[in-house]
Amino acid sequence: MIDRQALRRDFEAMQAALARRGEAVVGDGSAWARLRELDDRQRQLKNESEALQAERNRVSKLIGMKKGKGEDASEELHAMGEVSSRVKELDALTREAEALFAAALLEVPNPLHETVPDGASEDDNVEIRRWGAPRTDEVPAHWDIGTDLGILDFDAGAMLAGSRFTVMKGAAARLERALMQFMLDLHADKHGYEEVWVPAMANRKTMTGTGQLPKFAEDLYKIEGEELFLIPTAEVPVTNLYQDKILDVAELPKRHCAYTPCFRSEAGSAGRDVRGIIRQHQFDKVELVHITHPDRALSDLEELTAHAEAVLQALELPYRVVALCAADVGFSSQKTYDIEVWLPSQRCYREISSCSSFGQFQGRRAGIRFREEGGKPQPAATLNGSGLAIGRCLVAVLENGWQSDGSVVIPAVLRPYMGGMERIVAK
């Protein structure tokens, strides 16, 4: 969440940073507008309460003086009762305003970093770099490749669970597992991440800490009768490993990688990518998470993005990196790079990783803090990125490795994880 003191101290600058996301973020009726009104309301109540308390103290002393002299203090006692009653009323109003303020605060997005490019839609995202030579010949879509090879069964997925579920068989199932193991080994052994295994469910507090609640409740799967949600990404449990903790500055940065299944209802994506496994309700992902010093947030973003890129380079899959423009940056992020892999069947780049710096936004929400020697605790900075989305990586391997005889060449780096298999062929 945003810093309350910064809200008061740098209101104009913060509003300008938020306004870059779009007028709806700071316009009339927005959470930001309610926040400002509620903050003003709280200050008014506080000022009135403090004035009444000062009056109560004055009258209390006067009563003491009159009683000490044997004088009648009934008028002052009556006034004291009225003041005390009003103080109690103001305390209740203040608590109500504070609760409303806290609720509005959770719905205000992270102000954008000044280096985020301006833009009104994803069309204004800025390409930073490319790697590899895109394949430009005619290549079937991954759903046709997988069906012809007998390794992707969309009908079975629909029968078992419904639309946007897929059953992987044989080489595809092993390829999914191989990609997961390869990514974890690369990040843990070469990039220095500590691997963690975390629950695939999270409670409301944990979901709120990273910004999924309350804003994106409709995209989550909630467990009926429980205050538990299926996680949409390992970012949620891994970041919250440090929920309500104070770390010593010497412990930073904390860097973790984790494999988890992920679950998203995709409520806001009706009609998009309905074929294949680009956009599924259940998918696998390896996630990278940093808990770091605020001064390192942006330099860590470059490092984290490079670690995600290293996966695609090892798999020899062409990709590009784009900086998301102001209108396309996610709710909790202050700056985001998307990595987009080349899909020859679509003749375009498609997102396979989103790498974000959140600054201290999640640190405040989740109570993740650190302390420098002799200093007060302050919110830590957090970052995360897919390293990578495994299903989309499998799609890219199938399409970029497809051969005219219908087989698929497996990237050399994955062959040890595939039992030495060099290509996938139809049975």
Short mmCIF file of C-alpha atoms in Angstrom, two decimals:
data_model
loop_
_atom_site.label_atom_id
_atom_site.label_comp_id
_atom_site.label_asym_id
_atom_site.label_seq_id
_atom_site.Cartn_x
_atom_site.Cartn_y
_atom_site.Cartn_z
CA MET A 1 0.00 0.00 0.00
CA ILE A 2 1.04 3.59 -0.36
CA ASP A 3 2.80 5.43 2.47
CA ARG A 4 0.32 7.42 4.53
CA GLN A 5 2.89 10.03 5.48
CA ALA A 6 3.86 10.43 1.83
CA LEU A 7 0.18 10.89 1.06
CA ARG A 8 0.15 13.92 3.32
CA ARG A 9 3.67 15.14 2.60
CA ASP A 10 3.80 14.67 -1.19
CA PHE A 11 0.14 14.62 -2.16
CA GLU A 12 0.55 16.36 -5.52
CA ALA A 13 3.52 14.22 -6.59
CA MET A 14 1.78 11.00 -5.57
CA GLN A 15 -1.42 11.98 -7.35
CA ALA A 16 0.55 12.78 -10.52
CA ALA A 17 2.28 9.38 -10.38
CA LEU A 18 -1.07 7.61 -9.94
CA ALA A 19 -2.78 9.70 -12.63
CA ARG A 20 -0.36 8.28 -15.21
CA ARG A 21 -2.23 4.99 -14.84
CA GLY A 22 -5.42 6.63 -16.14
CA GLU A 23 -7.90 9.24 -15.00
CA ALA A 24 -10.15 6.60 -13.39
CA VAL A 25 -7.50 5.96 -10.75
CA VAL A 26 -7.62 9.48 -9.28
CA GLY A 27 -10.98 10.79 -10.56
CA ASP A 28 -14.14 11.53 -8.58
CA GLY A 29 -15.47 8.45 -6.83
CA SER A 30 -12.15 6.61 -7.03
CA ALA A 31 -10.48 4.96 -4.04
CA TRP A 32 -7.89 7.75 -4.19
CA ALA A 33 -10.58 10.44 -3.92
CA ARG A 34 -12.23 8.61 -1.00
CA LEU A 35 -8.83 8.25 0.63
CA ARG A 36 -8.19 11.97 0.54
CA GLU A 37 -11.66 12.75 1.91
CA LEU A 38 -11.32 10.20 4.70
CA ASP A 39 -7.87 11.46 5.65
CA ASP A 40 -9.21 15.00 5.90
CA ARG A 41 -12.17 13.70 7.92
CA GLN A 42 -9.87 11.89 10.35
CA ARG A 43 -7.75 14.97 10.90
CA GLN A 44 -10.86 17.07 11.58
CA LEU A 45 -12.11 14.52 14.11
CA LYS A 46 -8.70 14.31 15.74
CA ASN A 47 -8.45 18.09 16.05
CA GLU A 48 -11.93 18.32 17.58
CA SER A 49 -11.20 15.45 19.96
CA GLU A 50 -7.93 17.01 21.10
CA ALA A 51 -9.68 20.35 21.67
CA LEU A 52 -12.39 18.66 23.74
CA GLN A 53 -9.83 16.72 25.76
CA ALA A 54 -8.03 20.00 26.50
CA GLU A 55 -11.38 21.49 27.57
CA ARG A 56 -12.07 18.43 29.75
CA ASN A 57 -8.69 18.85 31.43
CA ARG A 58 -9.39 22.54 32.04
CA VAL A 59 -12.84 21.89 33.52
CA SER A 60 -11.49 19.01 35.60
CA LYS A 61 -8.96 21.33 37.20
CA LEU A 62 -11.67 23.94 37.79
CA ILE A 63 -13.88 21.36 39.50
CA GLY A 64 -10.97 20.37 41.72
CA MET A 65 -10.35 23.97 42.67
CA LYS A 66 -14.03 24.65 43.49
CA LYS A 67 -14.37 21.50 45.53
CA GLY A 68 -11.21 22.40 47.37
CA LYS A 69 -12.78 25.73 48.31
CA GLY A 70 -16.11 24.12 49.18
CA GLU A 71 -17.85 25.84 46.24
CA ASP A 72 -20.65 24.44 44.06
CA ALA A 73 -19.24 22.70 40.94
CA SER A 74 -22.50 21.23 39.59
CA GLU A 75 -22.42 23.39 36.46
CA GLU A 76 -18.88 22.29 35.67
CA LEU A 77 -19.74 18.64 36.39
CA HIS A 78 -22.65 18.84 33.94
CA ALA A 79 -20.38 20.39 31.30
CA MET A 80 -17.79 17.68 31.98
CA GLY A 81 -20.40 15.00 31.32
CA GLU A 82 -21.33 16.58 27.98
CA VAL A 83 -17.67 16.87 26.96
CA SER A 84 -16.94 13.27 27.92
CA SER A 85 -19.97 12.07 25.97
CA ARG A 86 -18.85 14.00 22.90
CA VAL A 87 -15.28 12.64 23.23
CA LYS A 88 -16.63 9.08 23.25
CA GLU A 89 -18.77 9.89 20.20
CA LEU A 90 -15.75 11.34 18.40
CA ASP A 91 -13.65 8.28 19.27
CA ALA A 92 -16.28 6.04 17.67
CA LEU A 93 -16.44 8.26 14.58
CA THR A 94 -12.64 8.24 14.37
CA ARG A 95 -12.50 4.44 14.51
CA GLU A 96 -15.15 4.24 11.79
CA ALA A 97 -13.25 6.72 9.59
CA GLU A 98 -10.01 4.78 10.19
CA ALA A 99 -11.65 1.52 9.09
CA LEU A 100 -13.01 3.17 5.94
CA PHE A 101 -9.61 4.75 5.29
CA ALA A 102 -7.84 1.38 5.67
CA ALA A 103 -10.30 -0.25 3.24
CA ALA A 104 -9.83 2.52 0.66
CA LEU A 105 -6.06 2.36 1.09
CA LEU A 106 -6.08 -1.30 -0.01
CA GLU A 107 -7.72 -0.35 -3.31
CA VAL A 108 -5.25 2.37 -4.33
CA PRO A 109 -2.56 1.07 -6.73
CA ASN A 110 1.16 1.61 -6.44
CA PRO A 111 2.36 4.97 -7.80
CA LEU A 112 4.45 4.38 -10.93
CA HIS A 113 8.19 4.87 -11.02
CA GLU A 114 9.30 7.86 -13.09
CA THR A 115 11.13 5.57 -15.56
CA VAL A 116 7.90 3.83 -16.64
CA PRO A 117 7.03 4.97 -20.18
CA ASP A 118 3.79 6.86 -20.75
CA GLY A 119 1.02 5.13 -22.66
CA ALA A 120 -2.71 4.51 -22.93
CA SER A 121 -2.71 0.77 -23.71
CA GLU A 122 -0.44 -2.25 -24.22
CA ASP A 123 0.21 -0.96 -27.73
CA ASP A 124 2.39 1.72 -26.12
CA ASN A 125 4.73 -0.75 -24.38
CA VAL A 126 8.36 -0.11 -25.30
CA GLU A 127 10.62 -2.83 -26.67
CA ILE A 128 13.95 -2.91 -24.84
CA ARG A 129 15.85 -5.74 -26.57
CA ARG A 130 15.54 -8.95 -28.58
CA TRP A 131 17.39 -12.23 -28.46
CA GLY A 132 17.52 -14.97 -31.10
CA ALA A 133 16.29 -15.20 -34.69
CA PRO A 134 12.51 -15.76 -34.97
CA ARG A 135 11.39 -18.69 -37.09
CA THR A 136 9.31 -17.43 -40.03
CA ASP A 137 8.27 -20.57 -41.95
CA GLU A 138 4.82 -22.15 -41.70
CA VAL A 139 4.41 -23.95 -38.37
CA PRO A 140 1.20 -25.53 -37.04
CA ALA A 141 -0.32 -24.29 -33.80
CA HIS A 142 0.76 -26.13 -30.68
CA TRP A 143 -2.70 -27.65 -30.21
CA ASP A 144 -2.42 -29.34 -33.60
CA ILE A 145 1.17 -30.43 -32.96
CA GLY A 146 0.25 -31.89 -29.58
CA THR A 147 -2.87 -33.61 -30.88
CA ASP A 148 -1.04 -35.14 -33.87
CA LEU A 149 1.68 -36.46 -31.55
CA GLY A 150 -0.91 -37.82 -29.11
CA ILE A 151 0.54 -35.89 -26.16
CA LEU A 152 -2.09 -33.18 -25.54
CA ASP A 153 -5.67 -34.29 -24.85
CA PHE A 154 -8.07 -31.35 -24.72
CA ASP A 155 -11.21 -33.50 -24.77
CA ALA A 156 -10.07 -35.39 -21.67
CA GLY A 157 -9.38 -32.13 -19.83
CA ALA A 158 -12.85 -30.81 -20.71
CA MET A 159 -14.46 -34.10 -19.62
CA LEU A 160 -12.66 -34.13 -16.27
CA ALA A 161 -12.94 -30.47 -15.31
CA GLY A 162 -14.38 -28.27 -18.08
CA SER A 163 -13.03 -25.74 -20.54
CA ARG A 164 -9.46 -24.47 -20.22
CA PHE A 165 -8.14 -27.67 -18.71
CA THR A 166 -5.81 -30.05 -20.56
CA VAL A 167 -4.46 -33.54 -19.98
CA MET A 168 -0.79 -34.00 -20.94
CA LYS A 169 0.35 -37.49 -21.84
CA GLY A 170 3.65 -39.26 -22.37
CA ALA A 171 6.33 -36.92 -23.70
CA ALA A 172 4.31 -33.77 -22.94
CA ALA A 173 3.86 -34.74 -19.28
CA ARG A 174 7.56 -35.51 -19.02
CA LEU A 175 8.47 -32.29 -20.85
CA GLU A 176 6.38 -30.28 -18.35
CA ARG A 177 8.26 -31.94 -15.49
CA ALA A 178 11.62 -31.54 -17.25
CA LEU A 179 11.07 -27.82 -17.73
CA MET A 180 10.20 -27.41 -14.06
CA GLN A 181 13.26 -29.31 -12.88
CA PHE A 182 15.59 -27.53 -15.28
CA MET A 183 14.35 -24.07 -14.22
CA LEU A 184 14.68 -24.84 -10.52
CA ASP A 185 18.17 -26.28 -10.98
CA LEU A 186 19.27 -23.25 -13.02
CA HIS A 187 17.98 -20.71 -10.51
CA ALA A 188 19.12 -22.57 -7.41
CA ASP A 189 22.52 -23.79 -8.62
CA LYS A 190 23.62 -21.01 -10.96
CA HIS A 191 21.68 -17.91 -9.90
CA GLY A 192 21.89 -18.49 -6.15
CA TYR A 193 18.20 -18.66 -5.21
CA GLU A 194 17.07 -20.69 -2.22
CA GLU A 195 14.41 -23.14 -3.36
CA VAL A 196 11.24 -23.36 -1.26
CA TRP A 197 8.17 -25.58 -1.45
CA VAL A 198 5.03 -23.75 -0.33
CA PRO A 199 1.27 -24.40 0.01
CA ALA A 200 -0.93 -24.00 -3.05
CA MET A 201 -3.58 -22.35 -0.87
CA ALA A 202 -3.40 -19.08 1.04
CA ASN A 203 -5.58 -17.31 3.59
CA ARG A 204 -7.16 -13.89 3.20
CA LYS A 205 -4.39 -12.03 5.04
CA THR A 206 -1.74 -13.58 2.82
CA MET A 207 -3.69 -12.76 -0.35
CA THR A 208 -4.14 -9.18 0.86
CA GLY A 209 -0.44 -8.83 1.66
CA THR A 210 0.63 -9.15 -1.98
CA GLY A 211 -2.34 -7.25 -3.42
CA GLN A 212 -4.58 -9.99 -4.82
CA LEU A 213 -7.33 -8.99 -2.36
CA PRO A 214 -9.55 -7.12 -2.31
CA LYS A 215 -8.98 -5.83 -5.85
CA PHE A 216 -8.90 -9.12 -7.79
CA ALA A 217 -11.29 -11.35 -5.84
CA GLU A 218 -13.21 -12.32 -8.99
CA ASP A 219 -10.06 -13.83 -10.53
CA LEU A 220 -9.46 -16.14 -7.56
CA TYR A 221 -10.80 -19.56 -6.70
CA LYS A 222 -12.11 -19.57 -3.11
CA ILE A 223 -12.48 -22.79 -1.11
CA GLU A 224 -16.14 -23.15 -0.17
CA GLY A 225 -16.70 -22.89 3.56
CA GLU A 226 -13.08 -21.87 4.23
CA GLU A 227 -11.16 -18.60 4.34
CA LEU A 228 -8.69 -20.12 1.87
CA PHE A 229 -7.96 -19.39 -1.78
CA LEU A 230 -6.09 -21.35 -4.45
CA ILE A 231 -2.97 -19.34 -5.25
CA PRO A 232 -2.75 -17.56 -8.62
CA THR A 233 1.06 -17.50 -8.41
CA ALA A 234 3.82 -18.57 -6.01
CA GLU A 235 4.49 -14.86 -5.44
CA VAL A 236 1.71 -14.96 -2.84
CA PRO A 237 3.03 -17.57 -0.37
CA VAL A 238 6.74 -17.00 -1.04
CA THR A 239 6.65 -13.22 -0.48
CA ASN A 240 4.50 -13.73 2.61
CA LEU A 241 7.07 -16.05 4.18
CA TYR A 242 8.28 -12.79 5.77
CA GLN A 243 4.84 -11.47 6.69
CA ASP A 244 4.95 -9.41 9.93
CA LYS A 245 8.69 -10.03 10.33
CA ILE A 246 11.54 -7.60 10.95
CA LEU A 247 14.73 -8.62 9.15
CA ASP A 248 18.22 -7.37 9.87
CA VAL A 249 19.58 -5.37 6.94
CA ALA A 250 22.49 -7.84 6.74
CA GLU A 251 19.99 -10.57 5.80
CA LEU A 252 19.00 -8.76 2.61
CA PRO A 253 18.48 -9.63 -0.12
CA LYS A 254 16.40 -12.76 0.39
CA ARG A 255 16.01 -14.59 -2.92
CA HIS A 256 13.76 -17.60 -3.40
CA CYS A 257 12.61 -19.74 -6.30
CA ALA A 258 9.58 -22.02 -6.09
CA TYR A 259 7.53 -24.31 -8.26
CA THR A 260 3.76 -24.31 -7.71
CA PRO A 261 0.60 -25.10 -9.60
CA CYS A 262 -1.34 -21.88 -10.15
CA PHE A 263 -5.09 -21.31 -10.43
CA ARG A 264 -6.90 -18.41 -12.07
CA SER A 265 -10.55 -18.05 -13.01
CA GLU A 266 -9.56 -15.66 -15.84
CA ALA A 267 -12.78 -13.74 -15.15
CA GLY A 268 -11.58 -10.76 -17.16
CA SER A 269 -10.35 -12.65 -20.22
CA ALA A 270 -13.49 -14.14 -21.75
CA GLY A 271 -12.90 -15.15 -25.35
CA ARG A 272 -9.10 -14.81 -25.21
CA ASP A 273 -6.89 -17.79 -26.08
CA VAL A 274 -9.74 -20.26 -25.80
CA ARG A 275 -7.78 -22.88 -27.78
CA GLY A 276 -4.65 -24.59 -26.55
CA ILE A 277 -2.80 -24.11 -23.27
CA ILE A 278 -1.82 -20.44 -23.43
CA ARG A 279 -4.52 -19.42 -20.92
CA GLN A 280 -5.59 -22.21 -18.58
CA HIS A 281 -7.43 -22.23 -15.26
CA GLN A 282 -4.67 -24.46 -13.83
CA PHE A 283 -1.05 -24.13 -14.91
CA ASP A 284 2.48 -24.64 -13.60
CA LYS A 285 5.02 -21.95 -12.93
CA VAL A 286 8.46 -21.43 -11.43
CA GLU A 287 8.56 -18.10 -9.61
CA LEU A 288 11.46 -15.86 -8.56
CA VAL A 289 11.03 -13.63 -5.49
CA HIS A 290 13.36 -11.00 -3.98
CA ILE A 291 13.01 -9.32 -0.58
CA THR A 292 15.53 -6.50 -0.70
CA HIS A 293 16.59 -3.03 0.42
CA PRO A 294 14.51 -0.24 -1.18
CA ASP A 295 17.67 1.29 -2.65
CA ARG A 296 18.22 -1.94 -4.62
CA ALA A 297 14.69 -2.37 -5.95
CA LEU A 298 15.35 -1.24 -9.53
CA SER A 299 18.82 -2.79 -9.87
CA ASP A 300 17.37 -6.07 -8.57
CA LEU A 301 14.67 -5.84 -11.24
CA GLU A 302 17.32 -5.85 -13.96
CA GLU A 303 19.02 -8.84 -12.32
CA LEU A 304 15.82 -10.81 -11.83
CA THR A 305 14.76 -10.19 -15.44
CA ALA A 306 18.14 -11.43 -16.68
CA HIS A 307 17.68 -14.63 -14.65
CA ALA A 308 14.33 -15.27 -16.33
CA GLU A 309 15.85 -14.51 -19.74
CA ALA A 310 18.60 -17.06 -19.07
CA VAL A 311 16.00 -19.85 -19.20
CA LEU A 312 14.93 -18.91 -22.73
CA GLN A 313 18.53 -18.51 -23.87
CA ALA A 314 19.39 -21.98 -22.58
CA LEU A 315 16.35 -23.38 -24.42
CA GLU A 316 17.36 -21.42 -27.56
CA LEU A 317 13.95 -19.80 -27.81
CA PRO A 318 13.80 -16.33 -29.43
CA TYR A 319 12.27 -13.63 -27.25
CA ARG A 320 12.05 -9.93 -26.60
CA VAL A 321 11.84 -7.79 -23.45
CA VAL A 322 9.37 -4.90 -23.26
CA ALA A 323 8.88 -2.21 -20.62
CA LEU A 324 5.19 -1.94 -19.80
CA CYS A 325 3.72 1.52 -20.25
CA ALA A 326 1.83 3.38 -17.54
CA ALA A 327 -1.59 2.02 -18.52
CA ASP A 328 -0.42 -1.61 -18.60
CA VAL A 329 1.54 -1.90 -15.33
CA GLY A 330 -0.21 -4.12 -12.76
CA PHE A 331 -1.95 -2.84 -9.63
CA SER A 332 0.86 -3.58 -7.14
CA SER A 333 3.83 -2.89 -9.40
CA GLN A 334 5.84 0.30 -9.70
CA LYS A 335 7.68 -0.94 -12.82
CA THR A 336 7.38 -4.09 -14.95
CA TYR A 337 9.24 -5.81 -17.76
CA ASP A 338 7.44 -8.47 -19.78
CA ILE A 339 9.44 -11.18 -21.52
CA GLU A 340 7.70 -12.37 -24.69
CA VAL A 341 8.66 -15.60 -26.45
CA TRP A 342 8.33 -16.06 -30.22
CA LEU A 343 5.46 -18.32 -31.31
CA PRO A 344 5.91 -19.11 -35.01
CA SER A 345 2.33 -20.29 -35.56
CA GLN A 346 1.05 -16.86 -34.52
CA ARG A 347 4.01 -14.98 -36.02
CA CYS A 348 4.29 -12.84 -32.92
CA TYR A 349 5.81 -12.61 -29.46
CA ARG A 350 3.63 -13.72 -26.51
CA GLU A 351 4.17 -13.04 -22.82
CA ILE A 352 5.94 -15.81 -20.93
CA SER A 353 7.17 -13.86 -17.91
CA SER A 354 6.30 -10.68 -16.10
CA CYS A 355 9.06 -9.28 -13.86
CA SER A 356 8.08 -6.51 -11.46
CA SER A 357 9.47 -4.25 -8.79
CA PHE A 358 6.88 -3.33 -6.17
CA GLY A 359 9.05 -0.95 -4.18
CA GLN A 360 7.80 -0.91 -0.56
CA PHE A 361 4.14 -1.35 -1.58
CA GLN A 362 3.84 -5.04 -0.64
CA GLY A 363 6.20 -4.60 2.30
CA ARG A 364 3.72 -2.20 3.90
CA ARG A 365 0.70 -4.39 3.15
CA ALA A 366 2.30 -7.59 4.46
CA GLY A 367 4.30 -6.04 7.31
CA ILE A 368 7.62 -7.14 5.80
CA ARG A 369 10.22 -4.87 7.38
CA PHE A 370 13.94 -4.55 7.97
CA ARG A 371 16.06 -2.61 10.39
CA GLU A 372 19.37 -0.91 9.75
CA GLU A 373 21.78 -0.62 12.66
CA GLY A 374 20.46 1.92 15.13
CA GLY A 375 17.44 2.68 12.95
CA LYS A 376 13.70 2.12 13.08
CA PRO A 377 12.05 -0.72 11.14
CA GLN A 378 10.99 0.26 7.62
CA PRO A 379 9.14 -1.63 4.86
CA ALA A 380 11.30 -3.86 2.69
CA ALA A 381 11.14 -3.76 -1.10
CA THR A 382 9.81 -6.82 -2.94
CA LEU A 383 10.17 -8.11 -6.50
CA ASN A 384 8.98 -11.14 -8.37
CA GLY A 385 8.93 -12.64 -11.83
CA SER A 386 8.04 -15.86 -13.60
CA GLY A 387 11.10 -17.90 -14.23
CA LEU A 388 9.14 -19.16 -16.28
CA ALA A 389 5.48 -20.01 -16.94
CA ILE A 390 5.99 -23.71 -17.73
CA GLY A 391 2.96 -24.34 -19.93
CA ARG A 392 3.74 -21.41 -22.21
CA CYS A 393 7.35 -22.56 -22.32
CA LEU A 394 6.14 -25.99 -23.45
CA VAL A 395 4.10 -24.31 -26.20
CA ALA A 396 7.20 -22.46 -27.39
CA VAL A 397 9.29 -25.65 -27.37
CA LEU A 398 6.68 -27.53 -29.41
CA GLU A 399 6.31 -24.79 -32.04
CA ASN A 400 9.94 -23.71 -32.34
CA GLY A 401 11.15 -27.33 -32.33
CA TRP A 402 8.55 -28.64 -34.79
CA GLN A 403 9.90 -30.42 -37.88
CA SER A 404 8.25 -30.99 -41.24
CA ASP A 405 7.87 -34.73 -40.50
CA GLY A 406 5.66 -33.85 -37.51
CA SER A 407 8.27 -34.54 -34.84
CA VAL A 408 9.57 -32.00 -32.29
CA VAL A 409 13.27 -31.55 -31.49
CA ILE A 410 13.88 -31.25 -27.75
CA PRO A 411 16.33 -28.52 -26.67
CA ALA A 412 19.69 -30.07 -25.77
CA VAL A 413 19.63 -28.69 -22.22
CA LEU A 414 16.41 -30.63 -21.48
CA ARG A 415 17.51 -34.01 -22.81
CA PRO A 416 19.11 -35.21 -19.55
CA TYR A 417 15.75 -34.55 -17.86
CA MET A 418 13.95 -36.47 -20.64
CA GLY A 419 15.90 -39.71 -20.25
CA GLY A 420 18.10 -38.83 -23.22
CA MET A 421 15.15 -38.31 -25.60
CA GLU A 422 16.21 -36.04 -28.48
CA ARG A 423 12.87 -35.62 -30.23
CA ILE A 424 9.19 -36.32 -29.74
CA VAL A 425 7.63 -38.51 -32.42
CA ALA A 426 4.13 -39.89 -32.90
CA LYS A 427 3.63 -43.39 -31.56
#
